[in-house]
Amino acid sequence: MIPELGSAAAIVALALALWGAAAAAAGAGTGRPALVLSAQHAALGVFVLVTACFALLSYAFLAFDFSVRYVAMNTNLGTPFYYRITGVWGALEGSIILWTWLLALYTLVVILRHRESARELYPWVLAVMLSVMAFFLLVITVAAPPFARLTPAPADGRGLNPLLEDTGMITHPVALYLGFTGVTVPFAFALAALITGRVGDTWITLTRRWTIVAWYFLSLGLLIGGWWSYHVLGWGGYWAWDPVENAAFMPWLTATAFLHSVMVQERRRMLKLWNLALVILTFGLTLFGTFLTRSGVIASVHAFTQGTIGAFFLGFLALVLLTALGLLAWRWDALGAQGELDSVVSRESAFLLNNVLLVAAAFTVFFGTVFPLLAEAVRGVKVSVGAPFFNQVNVPLFLALIFLMGVGPLIAWRRASPDNLRRNFLWPVAAGVAAAAFFWALGVRSALAVLTLTLTVFVAATIAVDFSRATRARLRTGERLLPAMGGLLRRHNRRYGGFVVHLGVLLVTLGVTGSQAWSVQTETTLRRGEHAELAGYRVRFDGLSASEESNHFKVAGAFTVSNGRVLGVLRPAKKFYPQEQSPIAGVDYRLGLREDVYLVLGDFARDGSHATVKLQVNRLVSWIWIGGGVLTLGAGLAILPERKKPA
Amino acid sequence: MRWLIPLSAVPVLALLAYGFRVNPREAPSPLVGRPAAVFALQTFEGAPLALEAQRGKVVVLNFWASWCYPACYEEAPVLERNWRAYRDRGVVVIGVDIQDTPEAARKFVRDFSLSFPNARDTTGRVSVDYGVYGVPETFFIDRRGRIRAKHVGGVTDETFRTNVETLLAEPTG
């Protein structure tokens, strides 16, 4: 009964979304508010129904209703309570429901916020959001029905993929999907602007916060994904250029470009066409990411499934791109720039270059991701593109971007005078040079590491110079230090929020550089009581223990870690799940600001007499996660409502 | 000129569409073209089941497990249906259950009323010989006992028929 209710709710929601989209468009076209109001009600109805779908599917999981195919696939009687809930979005069908629900939630907030404030654009925004919603509901009802039955019903389910039994399963998909679906809002505004011909700055101003929110959640999703990969997969890495990681990274790159180029439009009336194109591209890339994850077209660790769903996504992607780019071409004449680029040495050209680099990065990632497909189409050979390609192409681009991160915010608009350059960049450049000498003196010999660290210090110094100068200006008006600094952050929250985000990115860069350049590892087989040594750490093998968990069998090793004094006992494990062919590694680690000690259990003797262990000392990785925290603060600051300066 | 913008999306979309024609399930296997490894098991009913005894017939060798949802659940009726359709034309379907408990496996055979011979690979030797790395996997073996195709994932009517018809069309002897 429950599954039938769920299916019915999805079908009604689809009908409502289709009606709402049509009514909103008709209301906008004919200027009849009653139709728009009806669309609004339809959107509320969709939200309620999708919520119901979500609740019903969760109930089926909690009740172990194995007659539902999706439940049987993703849970079993041994699955702990907690992962029965996350199992709901553990695979294709449920994740589409989560996606749709978040989209419905965004639509709801758009209605609440913008039904009055954006009169001309609003009906079209609603029409676009509901159309996208209708597509996802179509997927739910036709291509990937979460409530499909399985007969005969098995006595027990297969269980969740063990790698998904992790807290990351709650936060990572939710954050990432909030990012993906969040991009729909600026996209809907951009299309509304194109349809109505109001391609000025209104849509940009209205969507600034939305874009930051979507961008922030994308960043968070990527970072949590990295953390997950780091502490679960047992290879000590956080990023592998897997096609699906790339799928989430590409819209992040173009969204980052968009966040910067809107400033140029706001300030200088330039890049109208470019901004519209970027937002269309970003939305297209989120769909492409979903297509990639779910079509099975490209081999990936994340590949969910195969079937008709890929064709659905590709069809929708084609519809979106052709419509949106078609509208862009149609409005071509209205999209000319009013402002002009006055000088190459100016803030707008720094932003422009930043955009070019970000889009180039997105393009190379795209190219590397689809290259296997291209190679097979053209030459009929199966190839795979690995990390070396992506690193080689992207590292120089990112270094240039970091450099621009220092230059952009402080260089003058229009045309930078030599005085402006000297005033703003003398100290940061000096700090960068000093840093280079310092790192060299410390014995850092990797040119790439020295360069990255130098740039990082340079950018941090530009931020420090700007902030201290602004603080001093306020001190001169008689304010005290802390109120002055607080007031600065509060009144110029957009600018300083951006700076704090930049600091977060610098910390992430520091973590990436450190872990790439200085991490060390060794693998060794130890008898009980023997120890291994690496980078000042001693790891002694104390023995093995085995335990029967609710849904798997676990063998854990005990290893005492010391560096002069005993730091603690780490217990890396191997988990044997009945439904898996090979055991799953359970990593154990000790995190630190300077370095993490990270243990992975390899082979072992059944009697516990000896075990193979992989010991890694990963340098500075924690700064990636700390950078994520700083980024959160900055994004929060940047979306606070702006306060008008006192007269 | 400006209409080139939307048109620029077309080649990318075409490339992605091409992706559907590529089938990652047609797993390249070093075993294709080689003689199929012989084995002798016991069916659930206790009858002997040896691959050699099937020489001269087209053999569809399917590896499955009762915990394998949904693929094994979806292909079980397909296998049964096609076995019934083709058995008189010299085709035999053999199911090998791996990494399973006997009760769950018997229930699976009963639930789907599988009438083709099914056996448990208790030692795991057969699945090792065939390089099985996940269930379901299906091998199509010709009349001369050579592996001619390997299919990863659930077998569909189309996969079954295409492969079997090809092997049936080959001259006997």
Short mmCIF file of N, CA, C and O in Angstrom, two decimals, chain B residues 17-123:
data_model
loop_
_atom_site.label_atom_id
_atom_site.label_comp_id
_atom_site.label_asym_id
_atom_site.label_seq_id
_atom_site.Cartn_x
_atom_site.Cartn_y
_atom_site.Cartn_z
N ALA B 17 25.68 11.16 -26.70
CA ALA B 17 24.70 10.19 -27.18
C ALA B 17 25.40 8.94 -27.68
O ALA B 17 24.93 7.82 -27.49
N TYR B 18 26.56 9.15 -28.29
CA TYR B 18 27.33 8.01 -28.77
C TYR B 18 27.65 7.05 -27.63
O TYR B 18 27.72 5.83 -27.81
N GLY B 19 27.83 7.65 -26.42
CA GLY B 19 28.15 6.85 -25.24
C GLY B 19 27.19 5.71 -25.01
O GLY B 19 27.56 4.67 -24.47
N PHE B 20 25.94 5.89 -25.44
CA PHE B 20 24.96 4.83 -25.21
C PHE B 20 25.23 3.61 -26.09
O PHE B 20 24.76 2.52 -25.80
N ARG B 21 25.95 3.83 -27.18
CA ARG B 21 26.20 2.71 -28.08
C ARG B 21 27.33 1.84 -27.57
O ARG B 21 27.50 0.72 -27.99
N VAL B 22 28.11 2.43 -26.67
CA VAL B 22 29.22 1.67 -26.11
C VAL B 22 28.66 0.87 -24.95
O VAL B 22 27.96 1.41 -24.11
N ASN B 23 28.94 -0.41 -24.91
CA ASN B 23 28.39 -1.20 -23.83
C ASN B 23 29.48 -1.66 -22.89
O ASN B 23 30.24 -2.57 -23.19
N PRO B 24 29.59 -0.98 -21.72
CA PRO B 24 30.64 -1.38 -20.79
C PRO B 24 30.41 -2.78 -20.23
O PRO B 24 31.26 -3.32 -19.54
N ARG B 25 29.24 -3.36 -20.51
CA ARG B 25 28.98 -4.70 -19.97
C ARG B 25 29.56 -5.80 -20.84
O ARG B 25 29.61 -6.94 -20.42
N GLU B 26 29.88 -5.45 -22.07
CA GLU B 26 30.54 -6.45 -22.89
C GLU B 26 31.97 -6.52 -22.41
O GLU B 26 32.86 -5.89 -22.97
N ALA B 27 32.16 -7.26 -21.32
CA ALA B 27 33.45 -7.23 -20.68
C ALA B 27 34.45 -8.01 -21.50
O ALA B 27 34.20 -9.16 -21.85
N PRO B 28 35.57 -7.38 -21.84
CA PRO B 28 36.59 -8.16 -22.54
C PRO B 28 37.12 -9.20 -21.57
O PRO B 28 37.42 -8.89 -20.43
N SER B 29 37.17 -10.42 -21.98
CA SER B 29 37.69 -11.46 -21.09
C SER B 29 38.74 -12.24 -21.86
O SER B 29 38.55 -12.58 -23.02
N PRO B 30 39.87 -12.50 -21.21
CA PRO B 30 40.91 -13.28 -21.87
C PRO B 30 40.41 -14.70 -22.17
O PRO B 30 41.01 -15.41 -22.96
N LEU B 31 39.30 -15.07 -21.55
CA LEU B 31 38.80 -16.44 -21.73
C LEU B 31 38.03 -16.60 -23.03
O LEU B 31 37.82 -17.73 -23.49
N VAL B 32 37.58 -15.47 -23.60
CA VAL B 32 36.78 -15.59 -24.82
C VAL B 32 37.63 -16.20 -25.94
O VAL B 32 38.75 -15.76 -26.19
N GLY B 33 37.09 -17.24 -26.57
CA GLY B 33 37.84 -17.93 -27.62
C GLY B 33 38.58 -19.15 -27.11
O GLY B 33 39.02 -19.99 -27.88
N ARG B 34 38.70 -19.24 -25.78
CA ARG B 34 39.40 -20.38 -25.18
C ARG B 34 38.41 -21.50 -24.85
O ARG B 34 37.23 -21.26 -24.68
N PRO B 35 38.93 -22.70 -24.68
CA PRO B 35 38.04 -23.78 -24.24
C PRO B 35 37.52 -23.50 -22.83
O PRO B 35 38.27 -23.02 -21.99
N ALA B 36 36.24 -23.78 -22.61
CA ALA B 36 35.65 -23.55 -21.30
C ALA B 36 36.19 -24.58 -20.31
O ALA B 36 36.27 -25.77 -20.62
N ALA B 37 36.58 -24.10 -19.11
CA ALA B 37 37.12 -25.01 -18.10
C ALA B 37 36.04 -26.01 -17.69
O ALA B 37 34.90 -25.63 -17.45
N VAL B 38 36.41 -27.29 -17.63
CA VAL B 38 35.40 -28.29 -17.29
C VAL B 38 35.19 -28.32 -15.78
O VAL B 38 36.06 -27.93 -15.01
N PHE B 39 34.01 -28.76 -15.39
CA PHE B 39 33.74 -28.91 -13.95
C PHE B 39 32.70 -30.00 -13.77
O PHE B 39 31.97 -30.35 -14.71
N ALA B 40 32.64 -30.53 -12.60
CA ALA B 40 31.62 -31.53 -12.26
C ALA B 40 31.05 -31.16 -10.90
O ALA B 40 31.75 -31.17 -9.91
N LEU B 41 29.79 -30.77 -10.88
CA LEU B 41 29.14 -30.38 -9.63
C LEU B 41 27.92 -31.27 -9.42
O LEU B 41 27.64 -32.16 -10.21
N GLN B 42 27.20 -30.97 -8.35
CA GLN B 42 25.96 -31.70 -8.08
C GLN B 42 24.82 -30.69 -8.05
O GLN B 42 24.93 -29.65 -7.39
N THR B 43 23.74 -31.02 -8.75
CA THR B 43 22.62 -30.07 -8.75
C THR B 43 21.93 -30.10 -7.39
O THR B 43 22.23 -30.92 -6.54
N PHE B 44 21.02 -29.16 -7.19
CA PHE B 44 20.29 -29.09 -5.93
C PHE B 44 19.50 -30.37 -5.68
O PHE B 44 19.22 -30.72 -4.54
N GLU B 45 19.14 -31.06 -6.76
CA GLU B 45 18.40 -32.32 -6.61
C GLU B 45 19.35 -33.49 -6.37
O GLU B 45 18.90 -34.61 -6.17
N GLY B 46 20.63 -33.23 -6.44
CA GLY B 46 21.59 -34.29 -6.20
C GLY B 46 22.07 -34.99 -7.46
O GLY B 46 22.86 -35.93 -7.38
N ALA B 47 21.63 -34.53 -8.62
CA ALA B 47 22.07 -35.15 -9.87
C ALA B 47 23.45 -34.64 -10.24
O ALA B 47 23.79 -33.50 -9.95
N PRO B 48 24.28 -35.47 -10.88
CA PRO B 48 25.59 -34.98 -11.31
C PRO B 48 25.44 -33.97 -12.46
O PRO B 48 24.54 -34.10 -13.29
N LEU B 49 26.28 -32.97 -12.45
CA LEU B 49 26.21 -31.95 -13.49
C LEU B 49 27.63 -31.66 -13.97
O LEU B 49 28.44 -31.08 -13.24
N ALA B 50 27.94 -32.16 -15.17
CA ALA B 50 29.29 -31.96 -15.69
C ALA B 50 29.21 -31.21 -17.01
O ALA B 50 28.34 -31.49 -17.84
N LEU B 51 30.10 -30.27 -17.18
CA LEU B 51 30.07 -29.49 -18.41
C LEU B 51 30.37 -30.37 -19.62
O LEU B 51 29.76 -30.22 -20.68
N GLU B 52 31.30 -31.31 -19.44
CA GLU B 52 31.70 -32.16 -20.57
C GLU B 52 30.53 -32.92 -21.16
O GLU B 52 30.48 -33.17 -22.36
N ALA B 53 29.56 -33.26 -20.30
CA ALA B 53 28.40 -34.03 -20.76
C ALA B 53 27.54 -33.23 -21.73
O ALA B 53 26.68 -33.77 -22.41
N GLN B 54 27.77 -31.92 -21.80
CA GLN B 54 26.94 -31.06 -22.65
C GLN B 54 27.60 -30.81 -24.01
O GLN B 54 27.09 -30.03 -24.80
N ARG B 55 28.75 -31.40 -24.27
CA ARG B 55 29.46 -31.18 -25.53
C ARG B 55 28.52 -31.43 -26.71
O ARG B 55 27.74 -32.38 -26.69
N GLY B 56 28.55 -30.58 -27.70
CA GLY B 56 27.63 -30.72 -28.83
C GLY B 56 26.40 -29.85 -28.66
O GLY B 56 25.63 -29.67 -29.60
N LYS B 57 26.25 -29.28 -27.46
CA LYS B 57 25.14 -28.36 -27.25
C LYS B 57 25.70 -26.95 -27.02
O LYS B 57 26.87 -26.78 -26.66
N VAL B 58 24.82 -25.98 -27.24
CA VAL B 58 25.19 -24.61 -26.91
C VAL B 58 24.89 -24.42 -25.42
O VAL B 58 23.78 -24.70 -24.98
N VAL B 59 25.89 -24.00 -24.66
CA VAL B 59 25.71 -23.89 -23.21
C VAL B 59 25.70 -22.41 -22.77
O VAL B 59 26.56 -21.64 -23.17
N VAL B 60 24.69 -22.10 -21.98
CA VAL B 60 24.65 -20.77 -21.36
C VAL B 60 24.95 -20.97 -19.88
O VAL B 60 24.15 -21.54 -19.15
N LEU B 61 26.14 -20.57 -19.48
CA LEU B 61 26.59 -20.82 -18.11
C LEU B 61 26.44 -19.53 -17.31
O LEU B 61 27.08 -18.53 -17.60
N ASN B 62 25.58 -19.60 -16.30
CA ASN B 62 25.23 -18.38 -15.56
C ASN B 62 25.65 -18.48 -14.09
O ASN B 62 25.33 -19.45 -13.42
N PHE B 63 26.41 -17.51 -13.62
CA PHE B 63 26.80 -17.47 -12.21
C PHE B 63 25.88 -16.51 -11.47
O PHE B 63 25.68 -15.37 -11.91
N TRP B 64 25.30 -16.97 -10.36
CA TRP B 64 24.35 -16.14 -9.62
C TRP B 64 24.48 -16.33 -8.13
O TRP B 64 25.25 -17.19 -7.66
N ALA B 65 23.73 -15.54 -7.37
CA ALA B 65 23.65 -15.72 -5.92
C ALA B 65 22.30 -15.17 -5.46
O ALA B 65 21.75 -14.28 -6.10
N SER B 66 21.80 -15.69 -4.34
CA SER B 66 20.46 -15.29 -3.92
C SER B 66 20.45 -13.88 -3.34
O SER B 66 19.42 -13.25 -3.24
N TRP B 67 21.63 -13.37 -2.95
CA TRP B 67 21.67 -12.03 -2.36
C TRP B 67 21.86 -10.95 -3.42
O TRP B 67 22.01 -9.78 -3.11
N CYS B 68 21.92 -11.38 -4.65
CA CYS B 68 22.25 -10.41 -5.70
C CYS B 68 20.98 -9.79 -6.27
O CYS B 68 20.30 -10.35 -7.09
N TYR B 69 20.62 -8.60 -5.73
CA TYR B 69 19.47 -7.86 -6.25
C TYR B 69 20.01 -6.70 -7.03
O TYR B 69 21.01 -6.13 -6.61
N PRO B 70 19.31 -6.22 -7.92
CA PRO B 70 18.14 -6.87 -8.50
C PRO B 70 18.51 -7.73 -9.69
O PRO B 70 17.67 -8.46 -10.19
N ALA B 71 19.78 -7.64 -10.10
CA ALA B 71 20.14 -8.24 -11.39
C ALA B 71 19.79 -9.72 -11.47
O ALA B 71 19.16 -10.17 -12.44
N CYS B 72 20.16 -10.49 -10.43
CA CYS B 72 19.89 -11.93 -10.50
C CYS B 72 18.39 -12.21 -10.47
O CYS B 72 17.90 -13.17 -11.05
N TYR B 73 17.67 -11.34 -9.74
CA TYR B 73 16.21 -11.51 -9.67
C TYR B 73 15.57 -11.20 -11.00
O TYR B 73 14.54 -11.74 -11.35
N GLU B 74 16.16 -10.28 -11.71
CA GLU B 74 15.56 -9.88 -12.98
C GLU B 74 15.91 -10.85 -14.10
O GLU B 74 15.13 -11.04 -15.02
N GLU B 75 17.10 -11.44 -14.00
CA GLU B 75 17.47 -12.32 -15.10
C GLU B 75 16.95 -13.75 -14.91
O GLU B 75 16.84 -14.50 -15.88
N ALA B 76 16.62 -14.14 -13.67
CA ALA B 76 16.18 -15.52 -13.43
C ALA B 76 14.98 -15.91 -14.32
O ALA B 76 15.02 -16.94 -14.99
N PRO B 77 13.92 -15.08 -14.35
CA PRO B 77 12.80 -15.43 -15.24
C PRO B 77 13.20 -15.44 -16.71
O PRO B 77 12.70 -16.26 -17.49
N VAL B 78 14.13 -14.55 -17.07
CA VAL B 78 14.60 -14.49 -18.47
C VAL B 78 15.27 -15.80 -18.84
O VAL B 78 15.00 -16.39 -19.90
N LEU B 79 16.14 -16.27 -17.95
CA LEU B 79 16.86 -17.52 -18.22
C LEU B 79 15.88 -18.69 -18.33
O LEU B 79 15.97 -19.51 -19.24
N GLU B 80 14.93 -18.74 -17.39
CA GLU B 80 13.97 -19.84 -17.38
C GLU B 80 13.13 -19.84 -18.67
O GLU B 80 12.96 -20.87 -19.33
N ARG B 81 12.67 -18.65 -19.04
CA ARG B 81 11.82 -18.51 -20.22
C ARG B 81 12.57 -18.95 -21.49
O ARG B 81 12.07 -19.74 -22.29
N ASN B 82 13.78 -18.48 -21.62
CA ASN B 82 14.54 -18.80 -22.83
C ASN B 82 15.01 -20.24 -22.86
O ASN B 82 15.13 -20.85 -23.92
N TRP B 83 15.29 -20.77 -21.68
CA TRP B 83 15.67 -22.19 -21.59
C TRP B 83 14.52 -23.05 -22.11
O TRP B 83 14.71 -23.97 -22.89
N ARG B 84 13.30 -22.71 -21.69
CA ARG B 84 12.14 -23.47 -22.15
C ARG B 84 11.97 -23.34 -23.66
O ARG B 84 11.63 -24.29 -24.35
N ALA B 85 12.24 -22.12 -24.16
CA ALA B 85 12.05 -21.89 -25.59
C ALA B 85 13.09 -22.59 -26.45
O ALA B 85 12.82 -23.00 -27.56
N TYR B 86 14.30 -22.71 -25.89
CA TYR B 86 15.41 -23.19 -26.72
C TYR B 86 15.85 -24.61 -26.43
O TYR B 86 16.66 -25.17 -27.15
N ARG B 87 15.34 -25.23 -25.36
CA ARG B 87 15.91 -26.51 -24.93
C ARG B 87 15.80 -27.57 -26.02
O ARG B 87 16.67 -28.43 -26.15
N ASP B 88 14.73 -27.49 -26.83
CA ASP B 88 14.56 -28.49 -27.87
C ASP B 88 15.49 -28.26 -29.06
O ASP B 88 15.58 -29.11 -29.95
N ARG B 89 16.13 -27.10 -29.08
CA ARG B 89 17.03 -26.82 -30.21
C ARG B 89 18.50 -27.05 -29.84
O ARG B 89 19.40 -26.57 -30.53
N GLY B 90 18.70 -27.77 -28.77
CA GLY B 90 20.08 -28.11 -28.41
C GLY B 90 20.78 -27.02 -27.61
O GLY B 90 21.97 -26.79 -27.78
N VAL B 91 20.02 -26.34 -26.76
CA VAL B 91 20.63 -25.33 -25.90
C VAL B 91 20.43 -25.75 -24.46
O VAL B 91 19.35 -26.23 -24.10
N VAL B 92 21.47 -25.63 -23.65
CA VAL B 92 21.30 -25.95 -22.25
C VAL B 92 21.74 -24.74 -21.41
O VAL B 92 22.70 -24.07 -21.73
N VAL B 93 20.93 -24.48 -20.38
CA VAL B 93 21.28 -23.40 -19.45
C VAL B 93 21.75 -24.06 -18.16
O VAL B 93 21.12 -24.99 -17.66
N ILE B 94 22.88 -23.61 -17.65
CA ILE B 94 23.39 -24.14 -16.38
C ILE B 94 23.57 -22.97 -15.42
O ILE B 94 24.20 -21.96 -15.77
N GLY B 95 22.98 -23.11 -14.24
CA GLY B 95 23.16 -22.07 -13.23
C GLY B 95 24.16 -22.52 -12.19
O GLY B 95 24.12 -23.64 -11.72
N VAL B 96 25.10 -21.64 -11.84
CA VAL B 96 26.04 -21.95 -10.77
C VAL B 96 25.90 -20.88 -9.70
O VAL B 96 26.10 -19.70 -9.95
N ASP B 97 25.54 -21.37 -8.50
CA ASP B 97 25.33 -20.47 -7.37
C ASP B 97 26.63 -20.32 -6.61
O ASP B 97 27.25 -21.32 -6.24
N ILE B 98 27.06 -19.10 -6.37
CA ILE B 98 28.34 -18.93 -5.68
C ILE B 98 28.17 -18.05 -4.44
O ILE B 98 27.26 -17.23 -4.36
N GLN B 99 29.05 -18.24 -3.48
CA GLN B 99 29.09 -17.46 -2.24
C GLN B 99 27.71 -17.29 -1.63
O GLN B 99 27.23 -16.16 -1.47
N ASP B 100 27.10 -18.38 -1.28
CA ASP B 100 25.71 -18.31 -0.86
C ASP B 100 25.49 -19.32 0.26
O ASP B 100 26.30 -20.21 0.48
N THR B 101 24.37 -19.18 0.96
CA THR B 101 24.00 -20.22 1.92
C THR B 101 23.04 -21.16 1.21
O THR B 101 22.25 -20.73 0.37
N PRO B 102 23.09 -22.49 1.54
CA PRO B 102 22.27 -23.46 0.81
C PRO B 102 20.78 -23.15 0.89
O PRO B 102 20.06 -23.25 -0.10
N GLU B 103 20.31 -22.72 2.09
CA GLU B 103 18.86 -22.49 2.25
C GLU B 103 18.40 -21.37 1.33
O GLU B 103 17.40 -21.50 0.61
N ALA B 104 19.13 -20.22 1.37
CA ALA B 104 18.73 -19.08 0.56
C ALA B 104 18.77 -19.43 -0.92
O ALA B 104 17.90 -19.04 -1.69
N ALA B 105 19.77 -20.23 -1.30
CA ALA B 105 19.91 -20.60 -2.70
C ALA B 105 18.75 -21.49 -3.14
O ALA B 105 18.16 -21.29 -4.20
N ARG B 106 18.40 -22.47 -2.27
CA ARG B 106 17.28 -23.36 -2.61
C ARG B 106 15.98 -22.57 -2.74
O ARG B 106 15.17 -22.80 -3.63
N LYS B 107 15.81 -21.59 -1.84
CA LYS B 107 14.60 -20.77 -1.87
C LYS B 107 14.53 -19.98 -3.19
O LYS B 107 13.47 -19.86 -3.81
N PHE B 108 15.68 -19.49 -3.62
CA PHE B 108 15.76 -18.74 -4.87
C PHE B 108 15.29 -19.61 -6.03
O PHE B 108 14.45 -19.23 -6.84
N VAL B 109 15.83 -20.85 -6.10
CA VAL B 109 15.48 -21.77 -7.19
C VAL B 109 13.99 -22.08 -7.15
O VAL B 109 13.30 -22.11 -8.18
N ARG B 110 13.46 -22.27 -5.93
CA ARG B 110 12.05 -22.59 -5.75
C ARG B 110 11.18 -21.40 -6.16
O ARG B 110 10.22 -21.53 -6.90
N ASP B 111 11.54 -20.19 -5.64
CA ASP B 111 10.73 -18.99 -5.89
C ASP B 111 10.57 -18.72 -7.38
O ASP B 111 9.52 -18.27 -7.83
N PHE B 112 11.61 -18.95 -8.12
CA PHE B 112 11.55 -18.65 -9.56
C PHE B 112 11.19 -19.89 -10.38
O PHE B 112 11.21 -19.83 -11.60
N SER B 113 10.88 -21.00 -9.70
CA SER B 113 10.59 -22.28 -10.37
C SER B 113 11.59 -22.55 -11.48
O SER B 113 11.21 -22.82 -12.62
N LEU B 114 12.86 -22.49 -11.14
CA LEU B 114 13.89 -22.72 -12.16
C LEU B 114 13.94 -24.21 -12.48
O LEU B 114 14.08 -25.04 -11.59
N SER B 115 13.79 -24.55 -13.75
CA SER B 115 13.79 -25.97 -14.10
C SER B 115 15.07 -26.40 -14.81
O SER B 115 15.30 -27.57 -15.03
N PHE B 116 15.94 -25.44 -15.15
CA PHE B 116 17.23 -25.84 -15.74
C PHE B 116 18.16 -26.24 -14.61
O PHE B 116 17.96 -25.85 -13.45
N PRO B 117 19.18 -27.03 -14.92
CA PRO B 117 20.05 -27.53 -13.84
C PRO B 117 20.80 -26.39 -13.14
O PRO B 117 21.36 -25.51 -13.79
N ASN B 118 20.74 -26.41 -11.81
CA ASN B 118 21.44 -25.42 -10.99
C ASN B 118 22.26 -26.15 -9.95
O ASN B 118 21.81 -27.14 -9.37
N ALA B 119 23.47 -25.65 -9.70
CA ALA B 119 24.33 -26.31 -8.73
C ALA B 119 25.06 -25.28 -7.90
O ALA B 119 25.21 -24.13 -8.32
N ARG B 120 25.49 -25.69 -6.72
CA ARG B 120 26.28 -24.79 -5.88
C ARG B 120 27.75 -25.04 -6.11
O ARG B 120 28.19 -26.20 -6.15
N ASP B 121 28.49 -23.98 -6.23
CA ASP B 121 29.94 -24.08 -6.36
C ASP B 121 30.50 -23.96 -4.95
O ASP B 121 30.95 -22.89 -4.54
N THR B 122 30.45 -25.07 -4.19
CA THR B 122 30.77 -24.97 -2.76
C THR B 122 32.22 -24.59 -2.50
O THR B 122 32.52 -23.89 -1.55
N THR B 123 33.11 -25.04 -3.36
CA THR B 123 34.52 -24.74 -3.09
C THR B 123 34.96 -23.43 -3.73
O THR B 123 36.03 -22.92 -3.40
#
